[in-house]
Coordinates of C-alpha atoms in Angstrom, one line a residue:
Chain A
M1 CA 19.8 -29.7 -6.4
M2 CA 17.2 -32.0 -5.0
L3 CA 16.1 -29.3 -2.6
K4 CA 16.0 -26.7 -5.2
R5 CA 13.7 -28.7 -7.4
S6 CA 11.3 -29.5 -4.6
T7 CA 11.2 -25.9 -3.4
N8 CA 10.4 -24.6 -6.9
S9 CA 7.2 -26.6 -7.4
G10 CA 3.8 -25.6 -6.1
Y11 CA 4.4 -21.8 -6.2
W12 CA 1.9 -21.4 -9.0
W13 CA -1.0 -21.6 -6.5
F14 CA 0.1 -18.4 -4.9
L15 CA -0.1 -16.6 -8.1
L16 CA -3.7 -17.7 -8.8
P17 CA -5.8 -15.1 -6.9
G18 CA -3.6 -12.2 -8.1
L19 CA -3.7 -13.5 -11.7
I20 CA -7.4 -14.1 -11.8
L21 CA -8.2 -10.7 -10.5
F22 CA -5.6 -9.2 -12.8
V23 CA -7.3 -10.8 -15.8
M24 CA -10.7 -9.6 -14.6
V25 CA -9.8 -6.0 -13.7
I26 CA -7.0 -5.2 -16.1
A27 CA -6.5 -7.7 -19.0
I28 CA -10.2 -8.1 -20.1
P29 CA -11.1 -4.4 -19.8
F30 CA -7.9 -3.5 -21.6
L31 CA -8.7 -5.9 -24.5
M32 CA -12.3 -4.7 -24.5
N33 CA -11.2 -1.2 -24.9
I34 CA -9.0 -2.0 -27.9
G35 CA -11.9 -3.9 -29.4
T36 CA -14.3 -1.0 -28.8
S37 CA -11.8 1.3 -30.6
F38 CA -12.6 -0.4 -33.9
T39 CA -16.3 0.3 -33.5
T40 CA -18.8 3.1 -33.4
W41 CA -20.8 2.7 -30.2
Q42 CA -23.0 5.0 -28.1
G43 CA -22.5 3.0 -24.9
V44 CA -25.9 1.4 -25.4
G45 CA -27.1 -1.0 -28.1
T46 CA -24.8 -3.1 -30.2
P47 CA -21.4 -1.6 -31.3
K48 CA -21.0 -1.3 -35.1
W49 CA -17.7 -2.5 -36.6
A50 CA -15.9 0.5 -38.1
G51 CA -12.4 -0.9 -38.8
L52 CA -9.8 1.9 -38.5
D53 CA -12.3 4.7 -39.0
N54 CA -11.9 6.0 -35.4
Y55 CA -8.1 6.2 -35.9
A56 CA -8.4 7.8 -39.3
R57 CA -10.7 10.4 -37.8
L58 CA -8.3 11.0 -34.9
F59 CA -5.5 11.9 -37.2
R60 CA -7.7 14.5 -39.0
D61 CA -9.3 15.8 -35.8
S62 CA -7.8 19.2 -34.9
T63 CA -9.2 18.9 -31.4
F64 CA -7.2 15.8 -30.8
W65 CA -4.0 17.5 -32.1
A66 CA -4.8 20.5 -29.9
S67 CA -5.0 18.1 -26.9
F68 CA -1.6 16.7 -27.9
R69 CA -0.1 20.2 -28.2
N70 CA -1.3 21.0 -24.8
N71 CA 0.2 17.8 -23.6
L72 CA 3.6 19.1 -24.7
A73 CA 2.9 22.1 -22.6
M74 CA 2.2 19.7 -19.7
L75 CA 5.5 18.0 -20.5
I76 CA 7.3 21.2 -20.1
A77 CA 5.5 22.1 -16.9
M78 CA 5.6 18.6 -15.3
T79 CA 8.9 17.1 -16.6
I80 CA 11.3 19.6 -18.0
V81 CA 11.0 22.6 -15.7
P82 CA 10.7 20.5 -12.4
T83 CA 13.6 18.3 -13.4
L84 CA 15.9 21.3 -14.1
L85 CA 14.8 23.3 -11.1
G86 CA 14.8 20.2 -9.0
L87 CA 18.4 19.4 -10.0
L88 CA 19.6 22.9 -9.2
L89 CA 17.7 23.0 -5.9
A90 CA 18.9 19.6 -4.8
A91 CA 22.5 20.5 -5.5
V92 CA 22.2 23.9 -3.8
L93 CA 20.5 22.3 -0.7
Y94 CA 22.8 19.4 -0.5
D95 CA 26.2 20.8 -1.4
Y96 CA 25.7 24.5 -0.3
I97 CA 23.0 25.0 2.3
G98 CA 23.8 21.7 3.9
N99 CA 27.4 22.7 4.3
K100 CA 26.9 26.2 5.4
F101 CA 23.7 26.1 7.5
G102 CA 23.6 22.5 8.5
S103 CA 21.6 19.5 7.3
G104 CA 18.5 20.4 9.3
T105 CA 18.1 23.6 7.3
A106 CA 18.4 21.6 4.1
S107 CA 15.8 19.0 5.2
F108 CA 13.4 21.8 6.2
F109 CA 13.6 23.3 2.6
R110 CA 13.2 19.9 1.1
A111 CA 10.0 19.2 3.1
A112 CA 8.6 22.6 2.3
F113 CA 9.1 22.2 -1.4
Y114 CA 7.6 18.7 -1.2
L115 CA 4.4 19.8 0.6
P116 CA 2.2 20.3 -2.6
Q117 CA 2.9 16.7 -3.6
I118 CA 1.0 15.4 -0.6
L119 CA -2.3 16.8 -2.0
P120 CA -4.6 14.8 -4.1
V121 CA -4.4 16.4 -7.6
A122 CA -8.0 17.4 -7.5
I123 CA -7.5 19.2 -4.2
A124 CA -4.5 21.0 -5.5
G125 CA -6.7 22.0 -8.4
V126 CA -9.4 23.3 -6.0
V127 CA -6.9 25.4 -4.1
W128 CA -5.8 27.1 -7.3
A129 CA -9.2 27.4 -8.9
W130 CA -10.2 29.4 -5.8
I131 CA -7.0 31.5 -5.9
L132 CA -7.4 32.3 -9.6
H133 CA -11.2 32.8 -9.5
P134 CA -12.1 36.0 -11.5
N135 CA -14.5 37.5 -8.9
Y136 CA -13.6 36.4 -5.5
G137 CA -10.2 34.8 -6.1
A138 CA -7.2 35.7 -3.9
L139 CA -4.9 36.7 -6.8
N140 CA -7.2 39.3 -8.3
G141 CA -8.0 40.5 -4.8
F142 CA -4.3 40.8 -4.1
L143 CA -3.7 42.8 -7.3
E144 CA -6.6 45.1 -6.4
T145 CA -5.2 45.7 -2.9
L146 CA -2.0 46.8 -4.6
G147 CA -3.9 49.2 -6.9
L148 CA -3.1 47.1 -10.0
E149 CA -6.7 46.6 -11.1
N150 CA -5.6 46.6 -14.8
L151 CA -3.6 43.4 -14.2
T152 CA -6.6 41.5 -12.9
R153 CA -8.2 39.0 -15.2
N154 CA -10.1 35.8 -15.6
W155 CA -6.9 33.7 -15.3
L156 CA -8.4 30.4 -16.2
G157 CA -11.3 31.7 -18.4
N158 CA -9.1 33.6 -20.8
R159 CA -7.6 31.9 -23.9
Q160 CA -4.2 33.7 -23.5
T161 CA -3.7 33.0 -19.8
A162 CA -5.4 29.7 -19.2
L163 CA -2.7 27.4 -20.4
P164 CA 0.2 29.3 -18.8
S165 CA -1.8 29.4 -15.5
V166 CA -2.3 25.7 -15.6
M167 CA 1.4 25.2 -16.4
M168 CA 2.5 27.3 -13.4
I169 CA 0.2 25.3 -11.1
M170 CA 1.8 22.0 -12.5
V171 CA 5.3 23.3 -11.7
W172 CA 4.2 24.2 -8.2
F173 CA 2.7 20.8 -7.7
Q174 CA 5.4 18.8 -9.3
L175 CA 8.7 20.4 -8.1
G176 CA 9.0 18.4 -4.8
Y177 CA 9.1 15.0 -6.5
P178 CA 12.4 15.3 -8.4
L179 CA 13.8 17.3 -5.5
V180 CA 13.3 14.5 -3.0
I181 CA 14.5 11.8 -5.4
F182 CA 17.6 13.8 -6.4
M183 CA 18.5 14.6 -2.8
A184 CA 18.2 10.9 -2.0
G185 CA 20.5 10.1 -5.0
L186 CA 23.1 12.6 -3.9
Q187 CA 23.5 10.9 -0.6
R188 CA 25.0 7.8 -2.2
I189 CA 27.7 9.9 -3.8
D190 CA 31.1 9.6 -2.1
P191 CA 32.0 13.0 -0.5
E192 CA 35.6 12.4 -1.4
I193 CA 34.8 13.0 -5.1
Y194 CA 33.7 16.5 -4.2
E195 CA 36.6 17.1 -1.9
A196 CA 39.0 16.1 -4.6
A197 CA 37.3 18.4 -7.0
V198 CA 37.5 21.3 -4.6
L199 CA 41.2 20.7 -4.1
D200 CA 41.5 20.8 -7.9
G201 CA 40.0 24.2 -7.9
A202 CA 36.6 23.3 -9.3
S203 CA 34.0 26.0 -8.8
W204 CA 30.5 25.1 -7.4
F205 CA 29.0 25.2 -10.8
D206 CA 31.8 22.9 -12.2
R207 CA 31.1 20.4 -9.5
F208 CA 27.4 20.7 -10.3
R209 CA 27.8 20.2 -14.0
F210 CA 30.5 17.5 -14.0
I211 CA 29.9 15.6 -10.8
T212 CA 26.4 16.0 -9.5
V213 CA 24.5 15.8 -12.8
H214 CA 26.7 13.0 -14.0
L215 CA 26.5 10.8 -10.9
I216 CA 22.8 11.0 -10.4
R217 CA 21.9 10.1 -14.0
P218 CA 19.9 7.0 -12.9
E219 CA 17.7 9.2 -10.8
I220 CA 17.3 11.8 -13.5
F221 CA 16.3 9.0 -15.9
V222 CA 13.6 7.7 -13.5
V223 CA 12.3 11.2 -12.9
L224 CA 12.1 12.0 -16.6
L225 CA 10.3 8.8 -17.4
T226 CA 7.8 8.8 -14.5
T227 CA 6.9 12.5 -15.0
T228 CA 6.6 12.1 -18.7
I229 CA 4.0 9.3 -18.2
A230 CA 2.3 11.4 -15.5
S231 CA 2.0 14.3 -17.8
L232 CA 0.2 12.1 -20.4
K233 CA -2.3 11.1 -17.7
V234 CA -3.1 14.5 -16.3
F235 CA -6.8 14.6 -15.6
G236 CA -7.9 15.7 -12.2
Q237 CA -6.3 19.2 -12.3
I238 CA -7.8 19.9 -15.7
Y239 CA -11.2 18.6 -14.6
V240 CA -11.3 20.8 -11.6
L241 CA -9.6 23.9 -13.1
T242 CA -10.8 24.4 -16.6
R243 CA -12.6 21.3 -18.0
G244 CA -10.3 21.7 -21.0
G245 CA -11.5 25.2 -21.8
P246 CA -11.8 27.9 -22.7
G247 CA -12.4 26.5 -26.2
N248 CA -9.8 23.7 -26.2
A249 CA -7.1 25.9 -24.7
T250 CA -6.3 23.5 -21.9
L251 CA -7.7 20.2 -23.3
V252 CA -5.5 17.2 -22.7
P253 CA -5.9 13.7 -24.3
S254 CA -7.1 12.2 -21.0
Y255 CA -9.9 14.7 -20.7
F256 CA -10.7 14.5 -24.4
A257 CA -11.2 10.7 -23.9
Y258 CA -13.4 11.3 -20.9
Q259 CA -15.5 13.7 -22.9
N260 CA -16.1 11.2 -25.6
F261 CA -16.9 8.4 -23.2
F262 CA -19.2 10.2 -20.8
E263 CA -20.4 13.4 -22.3
K264 CA -20.6 12.9 -26.1
A265 CA -21.5 9.1 -26.0
N266 CA -18.7 8.5 -28.6
V267 CA -17.4 5.4 -26.9
G268 CA -15.6 4.0 -29.9
Y269 CA -13.8 7.2 -30.5
G270 CA -12.9 7.6 -26.8
A271 CA -11.5 4.1 -26.8
A272 CA -9.3 5.0 -29.8
I273 CA -7.9 8.0 -28.0
A274 CA -7.2 5.9 -24.9
T275 CA -5.5 3.2 -27.1
V276 CA -3.2 5.8 -28.7
M277 CA -2.3 7.1 -25.2
T278 CA -1.6 3.6 -24.0
L279 CA 0.6 2.9 -27.0
I280 CA 2.7 5.9 -26.3
I281 CA 3.0 5.0 -22.6
I282 CA 3.9 1.3 -23.3
V283 CA 6.6 2.4 -25.7
L284 CA 8.0 4.7 -23.0
T285 CA 7.8 1.8 -20.4
I286 CA 9.6 -0.6 -22.7
I287 CA 12.4 1.9 -23.3
F288 CA 12.6 2.2 -19.5
I289 CA 12.7 -1.6 -18.9
R290 CA 15.4 -2.1 -21.6
R291 CA 17.4 0.8 -20.2
Q292 CA 17.1 -0.5 -16.7
S293 CA 18.1 -4.1 -17.6
A294 CA 21.0 -2.8 -19.7
E295 CA 22.3 -0.9 -16.7
E296 CA 22.0 -4.0 -14.5
L297 CA 24.1 -6.1 -16.8
Chain B
M1 CA 10.9 15.0 6.4
T2 CA 13.4 16.2 9.0
S3 CA 13.9 12.6 10.1
L4 CA 16.5 11.8 7.5
P5 CA 19.6 13.7 8.3
L6 CA 21.7 14.7 5.3
K7 CA 25.3 13.9 5.4
S8 CA 27.2 17.1 4.7
T9 CA 29.7 16.6 2.0
L10 CA 32.4 18.9 3.1
K11 CA 33.6 20.4 6.3
K12 CA 35.6 23.3 5.2
P13 CA 36.6 26.5 6.9
H14 CA 33.9 29.1 6.6
Q15 CA 34.8 31.8 4.1
A16 CA 33.5 35.1 5.5
G17 CA 31.4 35.5 2.4
F18 CA 28.0 37.3 2.4
G19 CA 27.0 35.2 -0.6
R20 CA 25.6 32.3 1.4
Y21 CA 23.0 34.6 3.0
L22 CA 21.9 35.7 -0.5
V23 CA 21.4 32.1 -1.5
L24 CA 19.5 31.5 1.7
A25 CA 17.3 34.5 1.2
A26 CA 16.6 33.4 -2.4
L27 CA 15.6 30.0 -1.1
I28 CA 13.4 31.4 1.6
I29 CA 11.6 33.6 -0.9
A30 CA 11.1 30.5 -3.2
V31 CA 9.7 28.5 -0.3
L32 CA 7.4 31.3 0.7
I33 CA 6.0 31.4 -2.8
V34 CA 5.4 27.6 -2.7
L35 CA 3.7 27.8 0.7
L36 CA 1.7 30.9 0.0
P37 CA -1.3 29.0 -1.4
F38 CA -1.5 26.9 1.8
A39 CA -1.3 30.1 3.9
I40 CA -4.1 31.9 2.1
V41 CA -6.3 28.8 2.2
V42 CA -5.9 28.6 6.0
I43 CA -6.5 32.3 6.8
N44 CA -9.5 32.6 4.5
A45 CA -11.2 29.3 5.6
F46 CA -11.6 31.0 9.0
K47 CA -13.0 34.3 7.8
T48 CA -16.6 35.4 7.6
P49 CA -17.9 36.3 4.1
T50 CA -18.2 40.0 5.2
D51 CA -14.7 40.0 6.6
Y52 CA -13.5 38.7 3.2
A53 CA -15.5 41.1 1.2
S54 CA -14.3 44.2 3.2
N55 CA -10.6 43.2 3.9
G56 CA -9.7 41.0 0.9
P57 CA -7.9 37.7 0.8
L58 CA -4.6 38.6 2.4
S59 CA -5.7 40.2 5.7
W60 CA -5.5 38.3 9.0
P61 CA -9.1 37.2 10.0
S62 CA -10.7 40.0 12.1
E63 CA -12.1 37.2 14.1
W64 CA -11.6 33.4 13.6
S65 CA -14.8 31.9 12.5
I66 CA -15.5 28.3 11.7
D67 CA -18.8 29.0 10.1
G68 CA -17.5 28.4 6.6
I69 CA -15.9 25.1 7.6
V70 CA -19.1 24.0 9.4
A71 CA -21.2 25.0 6.4
F72 CA -19.1 23.1 3.9
W73 CA -19.0 20.1 6.3
Q74 CA -22.7 19.9 6.4
R75 CA -23.3 20.7 2.8
V76 CA -21.3 17.7 1.5
D77 CA -21.8 15.5 4.6
Y78 CA -18.1 15.5 5.1
S79 CA -18.1 12.8 7.8
Q80 CA -19.6 10.4 5.3
K81 CA -16.9 11.3 2.7
L82 CA -14.1 10.8 5.2
L83 CA -15.6 7.4 6.2
N84 CA -15.8 6.4 2.5
S85 CA -12.3 7.5 1.8
L86 CA -10.9 5.7 4.9
L87 CA -12.8 2.5 4.2
I88 CA -11.8 2.4 0.5
S89 CA -8.1 3.3 1.1
A90 CA -7.6 1.1 4.1
S91 CA -9.2 -1.9 2.3
V92 CA -7.2 -1.4 -0.8
A93 CA -4.0 -1.1 1.2
V94 CA -4.6 -4.4 3.0
I95 CA -5.9 -6.3 0.0
G96 CA -3.3 -4.8 -2.3
V97 CA -0.4 -5.7 0.0
L98 CA -1.8 -9.2 0.4
L99 CA -2.1 -9.7 -3.4
S100 CA 1.4 -8.3 -4.0
L101 CA 2.7 -10.6 -1.3
L102 CA 1.3 -13.7 -2.8
N103 CA 2.3 -12.7 -6.4
A104 CA 5.8 -11.8 -5.3
F105 CA 6.2 -15.0 -3.3
A106 CA 5.6 -17.0 -6.5
L107 CA 7.7 -14.8 -8.7
G108 CA 10.5 -13.7 -6.4
I109 CA 10.9 -16.7 -4.1
G110 CA 9.4 -19.4 -6.2
R111 CA 11.0 -18.1 -9.4
I112 CA 8.4 -19.9 -11.4
K113 CA 8.7 -20.3 -15.1
G114 CA 7.9 -17.3 -17.2
R115 CA 8.5 -15.0 -14.2
V116 CA 10.3 -12.4 -16.3
W117 CA 7.3 -12.1 -18.6
L118 CA 4.9 -12.0 -15.8
L119 CA 7.0 -9.2 -14.2
I120 CA 7.0 -7.2 -17.4
L121 CA 3.2 -7.7 -17.6
F122 CA 2.7 -6.3 -14.1
M123 CA 5.1 -3.5 -14.8
V124 CA 3.2 -2.5 -17.9
A125 CA -0.1 -2.8 -16.2
N126 CA 1.2 -0.4 -13.5
T127 CA 1.9 2.3 -16.1
L128 CA -1.3 1.8 -18.1
P129 CA -3.4 4.9 -18.3
Q130 CA -6.7 4.4 -16.5
E131 CA -8.5 5.8 -19.6
S132 CA -7.8 2.6 -21.4
L133 CA -9.7 0.6 -18.7
V134 CA -12.3 3.0 -17.7
Y135 CA -15.2 2.4 -20.1
P136 CA -15.1 -1.4 -19.9
L137 CA -14.8 -1.2 -16.1
Y138 CA -17.8 1.2 -16.1
Y139 CA -19.7 -1.1 -18.4
L140 CA -18.9 -4.4 -16.7
S141 CA -19.6 -3.0 -13.2
K142 CA -23.1 -2.0 -14.5
E143 CA -23.5 -5.5 -16.0
F144 CA -22.6 -7.2 -12.7
D145 CA -24.7 -4.8 -10.6
L146 CA -21.6 -3.4 -8.9
Y147 CA -21.8 0.1 -10.3
N148 CA -21.7 2.8 -7.7
T149 CA -20.5 0.5 -4.9
R150 CA -17.4 1.0 -2.8
F151 CA -16.7 -2.7 -3.3
V152 CA -16.0 -2.3 -7.0
V153 CA -13.6 0.6 -6.4
I154 CA -11.8 -1.4 -3.7
L155 CA -11.5 -4.4 -6.0
I156 CA -10.2 -2.4 -8.9
F157 CA -7.6 -0.4 -7.0
S158 CA -6.4 -3.4 -5.0
V159 CA -5.5 -5.0 -8.4
I160 CA -4.0 -1.8 -9.9
Q161 CA -1.9 -1.1 -6.8
S162 CA -0.8 -4.8 -6.5
A163 CA 0.6 -4.5 -10.0
F164 CA 3.2 -2.1 -8.6
G165 CA 3.5 -4.0 -5.4
T166 CA 4.2 -7.2 -7.2
Y167 CA 7.0 -5.6 -9.2
L168 CA 8.6 -4.0 -6.2
L169 CA 8.3 -6.9 -3.8
S170 CA 9.5 -9.4 -6.4
S171 CA 12.8 -7.6 -6.7
V172 CA 13.1 -7.3 -3.0
F173 CA 12.3 -11.1 -2.5
S174 CA 14.7 -12.2 -5.2
T175 CA 17.5 -11.1 -3.0
F176 CA 16.1 -12.8 0.1
P177 CA 18.8 -14.7 1.9
K178 CA 18.8 -18.3 0.5
E179 CA 20.1 -19.9 3.7
M180 CA 17.2 -18.7 5.7
L181 CA 14.7 -20.2 3.2
E182 CA 16.6 -23.5 3.0
A183 CA 16.9 -23.7 6.8
A184 CA 13.2 -23.2 7.1
M185 CA 12.4 -25.8 4.5
L186 CA 14.7 -28.3 6.2
D187 CA 12.8 -27.7 9.5
G188 CA 9.7 -28.9 7.7
C189 CA 8.1 -25.5 7.0
N190 CA 5.5 -25.7 4.3
K191 CA 5.1 -22.9 1.8
L192 CA 2.4 -21.1 3.6
Q193 CA 4.4 -21.2 6.8
L194 CA 7.5 -20.1 4.9
L195 CA 5.6 -17.0 3.6
F196 CA 3.9 -16.0 6.8
K197 CA 6.4 -17.1 9.5
I198 CA 9.7 -16.2 7.8
I199 CA 9.3 -13.9 4.8
V200 CA 6.5 -11.5 6.1
P201 CA 8.3 -10.8 9.5
V202 CA 11.6 -10.2 7.8
S203 CA 10.2 -7.9 5.1
R204 CA 7.9 -6.0 7.4
P205 CA 9.6 -2.6 6.7
T206 CA 9.0 -3.0 2.9
L207 CA 5.4 -4.1 3.5
S208 CA 4.7 -1.1 5.6
V209 CA 6.1 1.2 2.9
L210 CA 3.8 -0.5 0.4
F211 CA 0.8 -0.2 2.7
T212 CA 1.4 3.5 3.2
F213 CA 1.8 4.2 -0.5
F214 CA -1.3 2.2 -1.4
F215 CA -3.3 4.0 1.2
I216 CA -2.3 7.4 0.2
W217 CA -2.4 6.8 -3.6
T218 CA -5.9 5.4 -3.3
W219 CA -7.0 8.3 -1.1
N220 CA -5.7 10.7 -3.8
E221 CA -7.3 8.9 -6.8
F222 CA -9.8 11.0 -8.8
F223 CA -10.5 9.6 -12.2
L224 CA -12.0 6.2 -11.6
P225 CA -13.9 7.1 -8.4
L226 CA -15.3 10.1 -10.2
I227 CA -16.9 7.8 -12.8
L228 CA -17.7 4.8 -10.6
L229 CA -19.1 6.5 -7.5
I230 CA -21.9 8.8 -8.4
S231 CA -24.1 8.8 -5.5
N232 CA -23.4 11.4 -2.8
D233 CA -23.2 8.9 0.1
R234 CA -20.5 6.8 -1.6
Q235 CA -18.1 9.5 -2.8
T236 CA -14.6 10.1 -1.5
V237 CA -13.1 13.3 -0.2
P238 CA -11.4 14.4 -3.4
I239 CA -14.5 13.8 -5.5
A240 CA -16.8 15.7 -3.1
V241 CA -14.4 18.6 -2.9
G242 CA -13.6 18.6 -6.6
V243 CA -17.1 18.2 -7.9
L244 CA -18.4 21.0 -5.7
Q245 CA -15.8 23.3 -7.2
G246 CA -17.8 23.5 -10.4
Q247 CA -20.8 25.0 -8.7
R248 CA -21.3 28.7 -9.3
N249 CA -22.8 29.8 -6.0
M250 CA -19.8 29.2 -3.9
E251 CA -18.6 31.9 -1.6
A252 CA -14.9 32.6 -1.3
T253 CA -14.8 31.5 2.3
L254 CA -16.7 28.3 1.5
S255 CA -14.3 27.5 -1.4
S256 CA -11.4 28.1 0.9
A257 CA -13.0 26.0 3.7
S258 CA -13.5 23.1 1.2
A259 CA -9.8 23.3 0.1
L260 CA -8.7 23.3 3.8
L261 CA -10.8 20.2 4.5
G262 CA -9.4 18.5 1.5
I263 CA -5.8 19.3 2.5
L264 CA -6.1 18.4 6.2
P265 CA -6.3 14.6 6.0
C266 CA -3.3 14.5 3.7
F267 CA -1.4 16.7 6.0
I268 CA -2.1 14.5 8.9
F269 CA -1.0 11.4 6.9
F270 CA 2.1 13.2 5.9
L271 CA 2.9 13.9 9.6
I272 CA 2.1 10.3 10.6
F273 CA 3.8 8.6 7.7
Q274 CA 6.7 10.9 6.8
R275 CA 9.4 8.5 7.8
T276 CA 7.9 5.7 5.8
L277 CA 7.3 8.0 2.9
T278 CA 10.8 9.4 2.8
K279 CA 12.3 5.9 2.9
G280 CA 9.9 4.7 0.3
I281 CA 10.5 7.4 -2.2
A282 CA 14.2 6.9 -1.9
A283 CA 13.8 3.1 -2.3
G284 CA 11.4 3.5 -5.2
S285 CA 13.8 5.5 -7.2
V286 CA 16.5 3.0 -7.0
K287 CA 14.3 -0.1 -7.7

């Protein structure tokens, strides 16, 4: 007991540098942003108090709602599709390819699917912006080579195709992340459970549905949460690919905030958008923490 | 990625079935689709504009030319961008790990009062959208004459990354063997010695995972560097490549060369760090 007490004192000092910097770089700017969201401000001069005006305006702003609708599209492309595909692929690679062609083959596939994830988001955007370019892009060039000129189009510059194109790119980019996590999760499952199921006559799909999905629920939860938050923060790809256009077809909240901060000099309004985003993300994080601590108990 | 062998679940007698080759074929097609963009970037980065114009994007280069790559390199002063990215990422990795270490030492080993709340604070900070910090950071860095300096970017990302590092390391440290700590204390170790002579050597693997992640995450950052680093000689690789994308007069081969030069460093890191990364991703998902 003596020892314990003496070892527990004096640790505060070690927290000091981290905490001071944390206050400077995160806490103060964070509070300043909330403060700014209650003002009208051009970025220069004195901010004018506006109360809840910015928030009231947000709720009436069809552009803001458009950005949120597009965010749902990003949620489908970055969370739902990659999680489902990732689950299926992880199970196939682990429980089928791994058995029939060896674990090396399975590892090779995992690495290949993971490759897009190593790119900075902006570079991934550049790769695709080039492939989808209307004049010199590889996709249109490819279609022409095949004699399918009537299928060529301005993929990112066209209202109908811009959002689906961006969604496809997001799936391509994101797929490797759940795959790697799910395959890691599968490794902690006792093989005997599968063996017993096989003896009981369970088909591959039964095993997938009743064992795999069930036992890697913690991993599924982590993936769903982290990718949901990531989908709310999408910026780099949009900046490089479409700048939110054409019109607002691919506008996302993050880019909308950026526009208000740095292009339209509506700093107060931009701050309100950022605050709403933050609120959603904090709620998701709290759900996550509660769920995690519930599981640990 | 091949470093982590997968345990196979079942060793059962092979059924003669043809089905498994169908599954394999489907997977190979899926992988080819995923890898196709990389392949077209590579072959077109080495083409001449005339070759591209006459033979299209899918042909093999009629002769391998590095003109496009050289042209892009010179146009954006790529050596400088590489240097900036390296300097920023490496500094953030070192400072970020150090800050995480000190924080986690107080929280995970010292178990100081209010540690749960502090941990929640760091966790929340880690998930905050950068949009909610960006304007004040932009404004304050101008006020303090730090705008458009690599220093301010290093400082900001060190703190942002250490929020994650603190969270992860604290939970690792909270399971640190008590006997080892007590033995060191009885031997007359002070806290600084305890941290650097006992804890750091023992947790080297975790620290190197953190270092790798901080380095790569910082390298890949786009939003804050885009806003805070405006002059050409301070920009990082993703910013240089990403911003140039918007310019109209790019040729196909130049675009492709820029994409290749953006991909290459990450590919090299991937090869160097793949073991650490694989371990880290797996660990991160359980923590």
